[in-house]
Short mmCIF file of C-alpha atoms in Angstrom, two decimals:
data_model
loop_
_atom_site.label_atom_id
_atom_site.label_comp_id
_atom_site.label_asym_id
_atom_site.label_seq_id
_atom_site.Cartn_x
_atom_site.Cartn_y
_atom_site.Cartn_z
CA MET A 1239 9.84 -26.28 7.99
CA ALA A 1240 6.42 -24.85 8.69
CA THR A 1241 6.12 -21.11 9.24
CA TYR A 1242 3.71 -19.52 11.67
CA SER A 1243 2.09 -16.16 12.06
CA ILE A 1244 3.33 -14.60 15.31
CA VAL A 1245 1.61 -11.50 16.68
CA GLU A 1246 1.47 -9.30 19.77
CA TYR A 1247 -1.88 -7.71 20.55
CA PHE A 1248 -2.20 -4.31 22.24
CA ASP A 1249 -5.47 -3.37 23.90
CA ASP A 1250 -4.75 0.35 24.08
CA HIS A 1251 -8.11 2.13 24.03
CA ASP A 1252 -6.84 5.71 24.17
CA GLY A 1253 -7.86 8.11 21.43
CA TYR A 1254 -5.54 10.02 19.11
CA LYS A 1255 -5.82 12.90 16.67
CA CYS A 1256 -7.88 12.05 13.60
CA GLY A 1257 -6.12 12.55 10.28
CA TYR A 1258 -9.43 13.22 8.50
CA CYS A 1259 -11.50 15.60 10.63
CA LYS A 1260 -8.48 16.72 12.75
CA GLY A 1261 -10.43 16.04 15.93
CA GLU A 1262 -8.32 15.73 19.07
CA ASN A 1263 -8.40 12.31 20.75
CA SER A 1264 -11.42 11.32 18.65
CA ALA A 1265 -9.95 8.49 16.57
CA PHE A 1266 -9.71 4.93 17.91
CA SER A 1267 -8.25 1.68 16.60
CA GLN A 1268 -6.93 -1.67 17.74
CA GLY A 1269 -3.25 -2.45 17.24
CA MET A 1270 -1.17 -5.56 16.71
CA TRP A 1271 2.55 -6.01 16.02
CA ALA A 1272 3.12 -8.80 13.52
CA HIS A 1273 6.51 -10.48 13.84
CA SER A 1274 5.51 -12.70 10.90
CA LEU A 1275 2.33 -13.35 8.94
CA ASN A 1276 1.40 -16.06 6.48
CA VAL A 1277 -0.38 -14.63 3.46
CA GLU A 1278 -3.50 -16.70 4.21
CA ASP A 1279 -3.72 -15.17 7.67
CA TYR A 1280 -3.25 -11.62 6.44
CA GLN A 1281 -5.90 -12.20 3.77
CA ALA A 1282 -8.29 -13.28 6.52
CA LEU A 1283 -7.34 -10.23 8.60
CA ILE A 1284 -7.93 -7.64 5.88
CA ASP A 1285 -11.28 -9.31 5.20
CA ARG A 1286 -12.09 -8.35 8.80
CA GLY A 1287 -11.04 -4.71 8.37
CA TRP A 1288 -7.35 -4.90 9.31
CA ARG A 1289 -4.56 -3.11 7.42
CA ARG A 1290 -0.81 -3.04 7.83
CA SER A 1291 1.74 -0.24 7.94
CA GLY A 1292 5.12 -1.90 7.91
CA LYS A 1293 4.84 -4.65 10.51
CA TYR A 1294 2.20 -2.83 12.52
CA CYS A 1295 -1.40 -3.94 11.88
CA TYR A 1296 -4.36 -1.80 12.86
CA LYS A 1297 -8.13 -1.98 12.74
CA PRO A 1298 -10.38 1.08 13.28
CA THR A 1299 -12.75 0.75 16.22
CA MET A 1300 -15.71 1.45 13.98
CA ARG A 1301 -18.44 2.14 16.52
CA LYS A 1302 -16.21 4.49 18.47
CA THR A 1303 -13.96 6.36 16.05
CA CYS A 1304 -15.03 9.75 14.72
CA CYS A 1305 -14.50 8.94 11.02
CA PRO A 1306 -15.35 5.27 10.37
CA GLN A 1307 -13.06 3.71 7.76
CA TYR A 1308 -14.63 0.97 5.66
CA ALA A 1309 -12.45 -1.54 3.84
CA ILE A 1310 -13.04 -1.20 0.09
CA ARG A 1311 -12.28 -3.51 -2.80
CA CYS A 1312 -12.84 -3.52 -6.56
CA ASN A 1313 -13.81 -6.53 -8.68
CA VAL A 1314 -11.18 -6.40 -11.43
CA GLN A 1315 -13.06 -8.64 -13.85
CA LYS A 1316 -16.06 -6.32 -13.81
CA PHE A 1317 -14.01 -3.12 -13.59
CA ARG A 1318 -15.22 -0.40 -15.96
CA LEU A 1319 -13.05 2.48 -17.10
CA SER A 1320 -14.69 5.84 -16.57
CA LYS A 1321 -14.19 8.69 -19.01
CA SER A 1322 -11.81 10.46 -16.63
CA LYS A 1323 -9.70 7.30 -16.19
CA LYS A 1324 -9.43 6.96 -19.97
CA LYS A 1325 -8.19 10.55 -20.13
CA VAL A 1326 -5.39 9.71 -17.71
CA ALA A 1327 -4.31 6.70 -19.78
CA LYS A 1328 -4.44 8.71 -23.03
CA ARG A 1329 -2.48 11.55 -21.45
CA MET A 1330 0.26 9.09 -20.54
CA GLN A 1331 0.27 7.69 -24.07
CA ARG A 1332 0.61 11.15 -25.63
CA PHE A 1333 3.45 11.97 -23.27
CA LEU A 1334 5.31 8.76 -24.09
CA LEU A 1335 4.81 9.17 -27.84
CA ASN A 1336 5.73 12.83 -28.31
CA GLY A 1337 6.52 14.30 -24.89
CA GLU A 1338 3.24 16.24 -24.75
CA ARG A 1339 2.81 17.83 -21.31
CA LYS A 1340 -0.72 19.17 -21.72
CA GLY A 1341 -2.84 18.71 -18.64
CA ASP A 1342 -0.17 19.97 -16.22
CA VAL A 1343 -2.16 20.55 -13.03
CA SER A 1344 -0.26 23.76 -12.38
CA ASN A 1345 -1.41 25.35 -15.63
CA SER A 1346 -4.81 23.94 -16.40
CA THR A 1347 -8.14 23.10 -14.90
CA THR A 1348 -8.58 19.43 -14.21
CA SER A 1349 -11.33 17.34 -12.72
CA LYS A 1350 -10.88 16.17 -9.16
CA ASP A 1351 -10.63 12.59 -10.33
CA ASP A 1352 -7.82 13.42 -12.75
CA LEU A 1353 -5.99 15.84 -10.50
CA ASP A 1354 -4.89 13.41 -7.83
CA VAL A 1355 -2.52 15.99 -6.35
CA ASN A 1356 -1.50 14.27 -3.17
CA PHE A 1357 -2.09 10.58 -3.23
CA SER A 1358 -3.51 7.64 -5.08
CA PRO A 1359 -6.20 5.05 -4.32
CA ALA A 1360 -5.90 3.20 -1.05
CA LYS A 1361 -2.48 4.63 -0.24
CA GLU A 1362 -3.12 7.63 1.94
CA GLU A 1363 -3.05 5.87 5.31
CA CYS A 1364 0.36 6.80 6.70
CA ILE A 1365 0.74 5.10 10.07
CA GLN A 1366 4.15 5.69 11.52
CA CYS A 1367 5.11 3.44 14.40
CA GLN A 1368 7.69 4.49 16.94
CA GLU A 1369 10.52 2.19 17.95
CA VAL A 1370 9.11 -1.04 19.36
CA ASP A 1371 10.49 -3.03 22.24
CA SER A 1372 9.29 -6.59 21.64
CA ASN A 1373 9.53 -7.31 25.36
CA ASN A 1374 7.32 -4.39 26.23
CA ALA A 1375 3.70 -4.44 25.08
CA ASN A 1376 3.53 -0.66 24.71
CA ILE A 1377 3.39 0.70 21.19
CA GLU A 1378 2.54 4.31 20.49
CA THR A 1379 1.23 4.95 17.02
CA ILE A 1380 0.96 8.23 15.23
CA ILE A 1381 -1.73 8.14 12.59
CA THR A 1382 -1.60 10.92 10.05
CA THR A 1383 -3.51 11.37 6.86
CA PRO A 1384 -2.07 13.85 4.38
CA ASP A 1385 -4.27 16.77 3.46
CA VAL A 1386 -5.57 16.79 -0.05
CA THR A 1387 -5.94 20.04 -1.93
CA HIS A 1388 -7.98 19.97 -5.11
CA THR A 1389 -7.27 23.21 -6.95
CA GLU A 1390 -10.12 24.24 -9.15
CA CYS A 1391 -10.15 27.42 -11.21
CA THR A 1392 -13.46 29.25 -10.93
CA ALA A 1393 -14.43 32.43 -12.72
CA ASP A 1394 -15.22 35.52 -10.71
CA GLU A 1395 -18.89 36.20 -10.06
CA PRO A 1396 -20.23 38.51 -12.81
CA THR A 1397 -21.24 41.97 -11.72
CA THR A 1398 -24.53 43.39 -12.89
CA SER A 1399 -24.52 47.09 -13.76
CA LYS A 1400 -27.50 49.39 -14.27
CA CYS A 1401 -27.04 49.35 -18.02
CA GLU A 1402 -27.63 45.58 -17.99
CA LYS A 1403 -30.84 45.94 -16.01
CA GLN A 1404 -32.51 48.56 -18.19
CA GLU A 1405 -32.34 49.89 -21.71
CA VAL A 1406 -29.93 52.83 -21.89
CA SER A 1407 -29.43 55.31 -24.73
CA ASP A 1408 -26.09 56.71 -25.74
CA THR A 1409 -25.13 59.15 -28.44
CA ASN A 1410 -22.14 58.65 -30.68
CA THR A 1411 -20.21 61.26 -32.61
CA SER A 1412 -22.65 60.99 -35.54
CA GLY A 1413 -25.53 61.94 -33.38
CA LYS A 1414 -27.14 58.52 -33.71
CA LYS A 1415 -28.56 56.90 -30.66
CA LEU A 1416 -27.25 53.46 -29.72
CA LYS A 1417 -29.15 51.15 -27.47
CA THR A 1418 -27.61 48.51 -25.28
CA LYS A 1419 -28.76 44.97 -25.63
CA SER A 1420 -32.02 44.42 -23.82
CA THR A 1421 -32.17 41.76 -21.13
CA LYS A 1422 -35.71 40.90 -22.10
CA GLU A 1423 -36.02 37.18 -22.74
CA PRO A 1424 -36.58 36.27 -26.41
CA GLU A 1425 -39.83 34.68 -27.38
CA LYS A 1426 -39.84 30.93 -27.49
CA GLY A 1427 -39.76 29.42 -30.94
CA ALA A 1428 -41.73 26.56 -32.34
CA GLY A 1429 -38.84 24.14 -31.85
CA ALA A 1430 -36.88 22.05 -34.33
CA ASP A 1431 -37.92 22.14 -37.97
CA PRO A 1432 -39.56 18.75 -38.58
CA SER A 1433 -38.75 18.99 -42.30
CA LYS A 1434 -34.99 18.85 -41.60
CA PRO A 1435 -33.04 15.78 -40.44
CA LYS A 1436 -32.10 15.54 -36.79
CA CYS A 1437 -28.61 16.51 -35.74
CA LYS A 1438 -26.16 13.67 -35.26
CA LYS A 1439 -23.11 13.36 -33.08
CA ALA A 1440 -19.78 13.92 -34.78
CA LYS A 1441 -18.70 10.38 -33.89
CA LEU A 1442 -21.71 8.91 -35.70
CA LEU A 1443 -21.17 11.14 -38.73
CA ARG A 1444 -17.54 9.98 -38.99
CA LEU A 1445 -18.66 6.37 -38.80
CA GLU A 1446 -21.21 6.88 -41.57
CA ARG A 1447 -18.58 8.48 -43.83
CA LYS A 1448 -16.19 5.56 -43.26
CA MET A 1449 -18.95 3.05 -44.00
CA ALA A 1450 -19.79 4.89 -47.22
CA LYS A 1451 -16.14 4.76 -48.35
CA LEU A 1452 -15.96 1.04 -47.62
CA GLN A 1453 -19.13 0.44 -49.57
CA ASP A 1454 -17.76 2.40 -52.53
CA ARG A 1455 -14.70 0.13 -52.50
CA GLY A 1456 -16.90 -2.94 -52.44
CA GLU A 1457 -16.03 -3.91 -48.87
CA ASN A 1458 -18.46 -4.97 -46.16
CA PRO A 1459 -19.24 -1.92 -43.97
CA GLU A 1460 -20.76 -4.10 -41.22
CA LEU A 1461 -17.28 -5.23 -40.20
CA LEU A 1462 -16.48 -1.65 -39.27
CA VAL A 1463 -19.62 -1.48 -37.12
CA GLN A 1464 -18.67 -4.68 -35.31
CA LYS A 1465 -15.14 -3.41 -34.69
CA THR A 1466 -16.49 -0.10 -33.39
CA GLN A 1467 -18.90 -1.80 -31.03
CA GLU A 1468 -16.20 -3.95 -29.46
CA ALA A 1469 -15.42 -2.39 -26.08
CA LYS A 1470 -11.76 -1.81 -25.34
CA SER A 1471 -10.36 -3.45 -22.25
CA LEU A 1472 -8.21 -1.82 -19.58
CA ASP A 1473 -5.08 -3.33 -21.13
CA ASP A 1474 -5.85 -1.60 -24.44
CA PHE A 1475 -5.63 1.79 -22.75
CA LEU A 1476 -2.40 1.35 -20.78
CA PRO A 1477 0.49 2.33 -23.06
CA HIS A 1478 3.19 0.59 -21.01
CA LEU A 1479 1.63 -2.75 -21.99
CA HIS A 1480 2.17 -2.10 -25.69
CA SER A 1481 5.07 -1.48 -28.02
CA LEU A 1482 5.23 2.18 -29.04
CA PRO A 1483 7.54 2.49 -32.07
CA ASN A 1484 9.46 5.76 -32.34
CA ALA A 1485 8.14 6.88 -28.95
CA LYS A 1486 9.99 9.78 -27.36
CA HIS A 1487 9.90 8.20 -23.91
CA LYS A 1488 9.96 4.64 -22.58
CA LEU A 1489 7.98 3.50 -19.54
CA GLU A 1490 8.89 0.20 -17.91
CA ILE A 1491 7.34 -1.39 -14.82
CA ARG A 1492 9.27 -3.80 -12.61
CA LEU A 1493 7.72 -5.73 -9.74
CA VAL A 1494 10.50 -6.07 -7.16
CA SER A 1495 10.31 -8.07 -3.94
CA THR A 1496 11.35 -6.20 -0.78
CA ALA A 1497 12.83 -9.35 0.75
CA LYS A 1498 16.15 -8.76 2.53
CA ASP A 1499 17.95 -11.22 0.25
CA ASN A 1500 16.70 -9.62 -2.99
CA GLU A 1501 19.70 -7.99 -4.69
CA GLU A 1502 17.54 -6.21 -7.29
CA PHE A 1503 15.76 -4.23 -4.58
CA HIS A 1504 18.97 -3.25 -2.81
CA GLN A 1505 20.48 -2.00 -6.08
CA THR A 1506 17.67 0.55 -6.38
CA ARG A 1507 17.22 1.23 -2.66
CA GLN A 1508 18.86 4.67 -2.54
CA GLU A 1509 17.09 5.88 -5.66
CA SER A 1510 13.75 4.76 -4.25
CA LEU A 1511 14.44 6.45 -0.91
CA LYS A 1512 15.35 9.76 -2.58
CA LEU A 1513 12.16 9.66 -4.63
CA TYR A 1514 10.13 9.04 -1.46
CA GLN A 1515 11.78 12.01 0.29
CA LYS A 1516 11.19 14.27 -2.69
CA TYR A 1517 7.53 13.24 -2.80
CA GLN A 1518 6.90 13.63 0.94
CA MET A 1519 8.52 17.06 1.11
CA ALA A 1520 6.83 18.42 -2.03
CA VAL A 1521 3.38 16.91 -1.59
CA HIS A 1522 2.93 16.47 2.16
CA GLY A 1523 5.17 19.27 3.41
CA ASP A 1524 7.47 16.99 5.40
CA THR A 1525 11.00 17.95 6.32
CA LEU A 1526 13.98 15.73 5.62
CA ASN A 1527 13.92 14.69 9.28
CA ASP A 1528 10.34 13.47 8.82
CA CYS A 1529 11.22 11.06 6.02
CA THR A 1530 14.47 9.43 6.97
CA ASP A 1531 15.83 6.12 5.75
CA GLN A 1532 14.71 4.53 9.01
CA GLN A 1533 11.15 5.87 8.71
CA TRP A 1534 10.84 4.83 5.06
CA THR A 1535 12.19 1.37 5.84
CA ARG A 1536 9.86 0.85 8.80
CA PHE A 1537 6.84 2.14 6.91
CA LEU A 1538 7.24 0.86 3.33
CA VAL A 1539 10.02 -1.73 3.21
CA ASP A 1540 9.64 -3.86 6.33
CA THR A 1541 6.87 -6.42 6.04
CA PRO A 1542 5.62 -9.26 8.24
CA LEU A 1543 4.46 -11.31 5.24
CA ASN A 1544 6.15 -14.66 4.69
CA ARG A 1545 6.87 -15.11 1.00
CA ASP A 1546 5.10 -18.00 -0.70
CA PRO A 1547 6.44 -19.07 -4.13
CA LYS A 1548 3.22 -20.92 -4.91
CA GLY A 1549 1.52 -17.67 -5.89
CA PRO A 1550 1.40 -15.97 -9.31
CA GLY A 1551 4.42 -14.33 -10.88
CA GLN A 1552 7.08 -14.07 -8.18
CA GLY A 1553 4.72 -15.59 -5.61
CA TYR A 1554 2.74 -14.12 -2.74
CA GLY A 1555 4.31 -11.46 -0.55
CA SER A 1556 5.20 -7.75 -0.43
CA PHE A 1557 6.57 -5.89 -3.45
CA HIS A 1558 7.55 -2.50 -4.78
CA ASN A 1559 6.02 -1.90 -8.20
CA GLN A 1560 8.65 0.39 -9.75
CA TYR A 1561 7.84 2.67 -12.70
CA TRP A 1562 10.93 3.58 -14.73
CA LEU A 1563 10.79 6.44 -17.22
CA ASP A 1564 13.82 6.45 -19.51
CA ASP A 1565 15.81 4.56 -16.84
CA ASN A 1566 14.86 7.09 -14.14
CA LEU A 1567 12.59 6.06 -11.27
CA LEU A 1568 9.26 7.82 -11.78
CA ALA A 1569 6.98 6.20 -9.19
CA VAL A 1570 6.76 3.35 -6.70
CA GLY A 1571 3.59 1.50 -5.71
CA VAL A 1572 3.86 -0.66 -2.59
CA VAL A 1573 1.61 -3.71 -2.91
CA ASP A 1574 0.89 -7.03 -1.21
CA VAL A 1575 0.03 -9.99 -3.43
CA LEU A 1576 -2.32 -12.26 -1.49
CA PRO A 1577 -4.39 -15.39 -2.28
CA SER A 1578 -7.56 -13.43 -3.06
CA CYS A 1579 -6.32 -9.99 -4.00
CA VAL A 1580 -3.64 -7.46 -4.74
CA SER A 1581 -3.67 -5.05 -1.80
CA SER A 1582 -2.41 -1.51 -2.29
CA VAL A 1583 -0.34 -0.11 0.58
CA TYR A 1584 1.05 3.25 -0.60
CA VAL A 1585 2.37 5.12 -3.63
CA TYR A 1586 4.90 7.88 -4.11
CA TYR A 1587 6.08 9.50 -7.31
CA ASP A 1588 8.13 12.32 -8.77
CA PRO A 1589 6.07 15.49 -8.17
CA ASP A 1590 7.59 17.04 -11.32
CA TYR A 1591 5.35 14.64 -13.27
CA ALA A 1592 2.14 15.27 -11.33
CA PHE A 1593 0.48 16.34 -14.59
CA LEU A 1594 0.39 12.63 -15.54
CA SER A 1595 -1.99 11.88 -12.63
CA LEU A 1596 0.36 9.14 -11.49
CA GLY A 1597 -1.81 8.19 -8.52
CA VAL A 1598 -4.62 7.22 -10.87
CA TYR A 1599 -2.29 5.66 -13.43
CA THR A 1600 -0.55 3.44 -10.87
CA ALA A 1601 -3.93 2.28 -9.58
CA LEU A 1602 -5.01 1.33 -13.10
CA SER A 1603 -1.71 -0.49 -13.55
CA GLU A 1604 -2.26 -2.45 -10.33
CA ILE A 1605 -5.78 -3.36 -11.43
CA ALA A 1606 -4.30 -4.63 -14.70
CA LEU A 1607 -1.76 -6.65 -12.71
CA THR A 1608 -4.58 -8.20 -10.67
CA ARG A 1609 -6.46 -9.09 -13.86
CA LYS A 1610 -3.32 -10.76 -15.19
CA TYR A 1611 -2.94 -12.86 -12.05
CA HIS A 1612 -6.64 -13.76 -12.08
CA LYS A 1613 -6.19 -15.54 -15.43
CA ARG A 1614 -4.03 -18.16 -13.70
CA PHE A 1615 -5.45 -18.01 -10.17
CA SER A 1616 -9.22 -17.62 -10.42
CA GLY A 1617 -9.58 -16.87 -6.70
CA LEU A 1618 -7.37 -13.78 -7.00
CA LEU A 1619 -10.18 -11.52 -8.12
CA HIS A 1620 -10.06 -8.22 -6.21
CA TYR A 1621 -8.00 -5.07 -5.87
CA TYR A 1622 -8.06 -3.79 -2.28
CA MET A 1623 -7.75 -0.02 -1.94
CA GLY A 1624 -7.40 0.39 1.81
CA PHE A 1625 -10.12 2.39 3.56
CA TYR A 1626 -13.07 4.38 2.23
CA VAL A 1627 -14.11 7.29 4.46
CA HIS A 1628 -17.49 8.60 3.33
CA SER A 1629 -17.63 11.21 6.09
CA CYS A 1630 -14.53 12.84 4.55
CA PRO A 1631 -15.44 14.15 1.05
CA LYS A 1632 -11.78 14.13 -0.01
CA MET A 1633 -11.66 10.38 0.60
CA ARG A 1634 -14.62 9.39 -1.56
CA TYR A 1635 -12.56 9.20 -4.74
CA LYS A 1636 -11.99 5.47 -4.22
CA GLY A 1637 -15.63 4.88 -5.03
CA ALA A 1638 -14.89 5.96 -8.61
CA TYR A 1639 -13.24 2.59 -9.23
CA ASP A 1640 -16.35 0.73 -10.27
CA PRO A 1641 -17.66 -1.73 -9.17
CA SER A 1642 -16.54 -1.42 -5.55
CA ASP A 1643 -17.75 -3.08 -2.36
CA LEU A 1644 -17.57 -1.97 1.27
CA LEU A 1645 -17.05 -4.32 4.21
CA CYS A 1646 -19.87 -4.44 6.74
CA PRO A 1647 -18.28 -3.73 10.15
CA GLU A 1648 -20.62 -6.11 12.00
CA THR A 1649 -21.07 -9.15 9.76
CA TYR A 1650 -17.88 -8.79 7.67
CA THR A 1651 -19.76 -9.33 4.43
CA TRP A 1652 -19.20 -7.26 1.30
CA VAL A 1653 -21.89 -4.84 0.14
CA PRO A 1654 -21.93 -2.85 -3.16
CA LEU A 1655 -20.89 0.75 -2.56
CA PRO A 1656 -23.84 2.36 -4.42
CA VAL A 1657 -26.20 0.61 -2.00
CA CYS A 1658 -24.39 2.18 0.97
CA ALA A 1659 -23.78 5.73 -0.27
CA SER A 1660 -27.11 7.35 0.67
CA THR A 1661 -27.13 5.83 4.16
CA LEU A 1662 -23.53 6.83 4.86
CA SER A 1663 -24.41 10.40 3.83
CA GLN A 1664 -26.84 10.47 6.75
CA THR A 1665 -24.81 8.59 9.34
CA SER A 1666 -21.08 7.94 9.35
CA TYR A 1667 -21.43 4.48 10.92
CA ALA A 1668 -23.89 1.91 9.63
CA ARG A 1669 -24.52 -1.79 9.60
CA LEU A 1670 -24.18 -2.34 5.87
CA ASN A 1671 -25.46 -5.89 5.36
CA VAL A 1672 -29.10 -4.84 5.89
CA LEU A 1673 -28.78 -2.34 3.03
CA ASN A 1674 -28.26 -5.27 0.69
CA GLY A 1675 -31.14 -7.39 1.96
CA GLY A 1676 -29.25 -8.98 4.85
CA SER A 1677 -30.80 -9.79 8.19
CA PRO A 1678 -30.50 -7.20 10.99
CA ASP A 1679 -30.02 -10.15 13.35
CA ALA A 1680 -27.07 -11.61 11.43
CA VAL A 1681 -24.00 -12.12 13.62
CA ASP A 1682 -20.30 -12.46 13.01
CA LYS A 1683 -19.80 -16.18 13.62
CA GLU A 1684 -16.02 -15.83 13.27
CA GLY A 1685 -16.00 -13.39 16.16
CA GLN A 1686 -17.77 -15.73 18.58
CA ILE A 1687 -15.22 -17.83 20.42
CA SER A 1688 -16.32 -19.38 23.69
CA ASN A 1689 -13.38 -21.65 24.41
CA LEU A 1690 -10.15 -19.76 25.00
CA ASN A 1691 -8.35 -23.08 25.02
CA ALA A 1692 -8.53 -22.95 21.22
CA VAL A 1693 -6.36 -19.81 21.12
CA ARG A 1694 -2.80 -20.78 20.23
CA CYS A 1695 0.12 -19.04 21.92
CA LEU A 1696 3.86 -18.70 21.64
CA TYR A 1697 5.26 -19.04 25.14
CA ARG A 1698 8.86 -19.66 26.17
CA ARG A 1699 9.71 -20.34 22.50
CA GLY A 1700 7.19 -23.16 22.40
CA ILE A 1701 3.73 -23.52 20.88
CA THR A 1702 0.94 -24.13 23.37
CA ASP A 1703 -2.70 -23.29 23.93
CA TYR A 1704 -3.89 -20.43 26.11
CA VAL A 1705 -5.19 -22.63 28.95
CA ALA A 1706 -1.92 -24.58 29.18
CA TYR A 1707 -0.05 -21.28 29.23
CA LYS A 1708 -2.18 -20.03 32.14
CA LEU A 1709 -1.71 -23.28 34.06
CA HIS A 1710 2.05 -23.10 33.75
CA LYS A 1711 2.02 -19.46 34.80
CA TYR A 1712 -0.10 -20.32 37.85
CA MET A 1713 2.16 -23.17 38.94
CA ILE A 1714 5.31 -21.03 39.00
CA SER A 1715 3.67 -18.01 40.61
CA GLN A 1716 4.40 -17.15 44.22
CA ASN A 1717 1.38 -14.87 44.62
CA SER A 1718 -1.84 -16.69 43.79
CA ARG A 1719 -4.12 -13.73 44.64
CA PHE A 1720 -2.28 -11.40 42.32
CA LEU A 1721 -2.26 -14.08 39.62
CA ALA A 1722 -6.02 -14.60 39.88
CA ARG A 1723 -6.68 -10.91 39.34
CA THR A 1724 -4.25 -10.52 36.44
CA THR A 1725 -5.49 -13.75 34.84
CA THR A 1726 -9.04 -12.37 34.68
CA GLU A 1727 -7.76 -9.20 33.01
CA GLU A 1728 -5.71 -11.24 30.57
CA ASP A 1729 -8.73 -13.43 29.72
CA GLU A 1730 -10.62 -10.31 28.70
CA LYS A 1731 -7.76 -9.12 26.49
CA VAL A 1732 -7.40 -12.49 24.77
CA LEU A 1733 -11.16 -12.71 24.26
CA GLU A 1734 -11.12 -9.25 22.68
CA TYR A 1735 -8.17 -10.24 20.49
CA SER A 1736 -10.01 -13.36 19.31
CA SER A 1737 -13.15 -11.42 18.40
CA PHE A 1738 -11.19 -8.91 16.32
CA VAL A 1739 -8.96 -11.34 14.41
CA GLY A 1740 -11.65 -14.01 14.11
CA LYS A 1741 -11.87 -17.56 15.36
CA THR A 1742 -9.93 -19.04 12.44
CA CYS A 1743 -6.93 -16.75 12.87
CA ALA A 1744 -7.02 -17.08 16.68
CA GLN A 1745 -6.72 -20.85 16.31
CA ARG A 1746 -4.04 -20.62 13.62
CA MET A 1747 -1.80 -17.68 14.53
CA LEU A 1748 0.48 -17.67 17.56
CA LEU A 1749 -0.30 -15.01 20.16
CA TYR A 1750 2.94 -14.02 21.87
CA ARG A 1751 2.84 -14.35 25.66
CA SER A 1752 5.69 -12.85 27.67
CA ALA A 1753 7.46 -14.72 30.46
CA SER A 1754 9.17 -11.58 31.81
CA ASP A 1755 6.73 -11.12 34.72
CA GLU A 1756 7.35 -14.60 36.19
#
């Protein structure tokens, strides 16, 4: 039996408090309640700037909202590990091998990229929907973005005393005069001695010593050079992908479907909920009433995605990527596996292990998972990280996952992030395609739908087109004048819906139409 995507669209244009700049009534987005979504349809939606929170889908009104949120994705085949990302992976390896806890963010200085105090890539959007009455097209959404605090230790500003500004004499017990160090700049020398060899890096010196030993043993030293020059892949750095003999700790990752009939998920449900509550209260300052079972279920367990077994691994759909440390739940990454990507939804972890930079580590793990799936499904190439907000400095960390692309909000084409950065520093909203050589006259062809008859609807439990739905509504109406006015308003809403979801989705998904007003 064929499954369909069934959605309700809400044209609420009221503003709400921005979770980034904290502006009152300055943030705007479009909303849609998804009763069910095929993975192909959701893939098409996120490629037009939509995201989901539970079953609620939302799309920032880019031209209007105070802090434009650009969809961001990373090409996993071309992904390059930065030095700071390697540090995170090595820190995890040292911890697993011998329990080393160096790098604890509470006791040491750490770079912003490593610190990752509050959240991980693409998982900070916390949209909490209130109870929804499916017969009433009135959904209030509360959009909150957790504050991020990067603690950096800085030394106090040095004070300059008079004795540092001028030469001062002092007399000791022997009667000799002591002079303080003069602040006069020393004379510049002639530079490096050309008769001596240039200094070499320690890494190169070690390599030369190893090559000399190999040569003394009669072995070919060039093999060592070739081995050294071979770049390590992401998988080489992630310790959970390798056997660690005699390791003090064991890290295991399990990808678990959140489907209602999945017994494995329900066996770990309470443990996962308690971890979420501990994380929200410690990191985001929530109370227990703010992170109830109902809220967690609505936000991170419920999903509109219809599972498709034809995908990689356990198929396409929504999953909890569970990280188990010595049989205790350490972290959970909520992900959607789609035809073209692995999309990150949220992450929460045990705050007692924040020194492991679990936000960064889980992101690297999800990139590795995407690379694994890409080997069998070549079209599954990207890791989607949610929204990139350049106008909010705390939200720019996603750009550190290189190479990343941003979605142009007008043409829905992908543009390399480095090309966009300077322009977005000057203006929060920009047409990005022109920054990559695109035409300023390019239009979104998917958003241009002239014939509303092509929009498919779900009406009275039957599938019909929008024009047939209107005709039936007109025939049973007793007030033709009222119907004419409301029909015009409804046409505008459906036209807006079609432009936001795109022509393909408008012709494929079923737009729910209520019969309650007949």
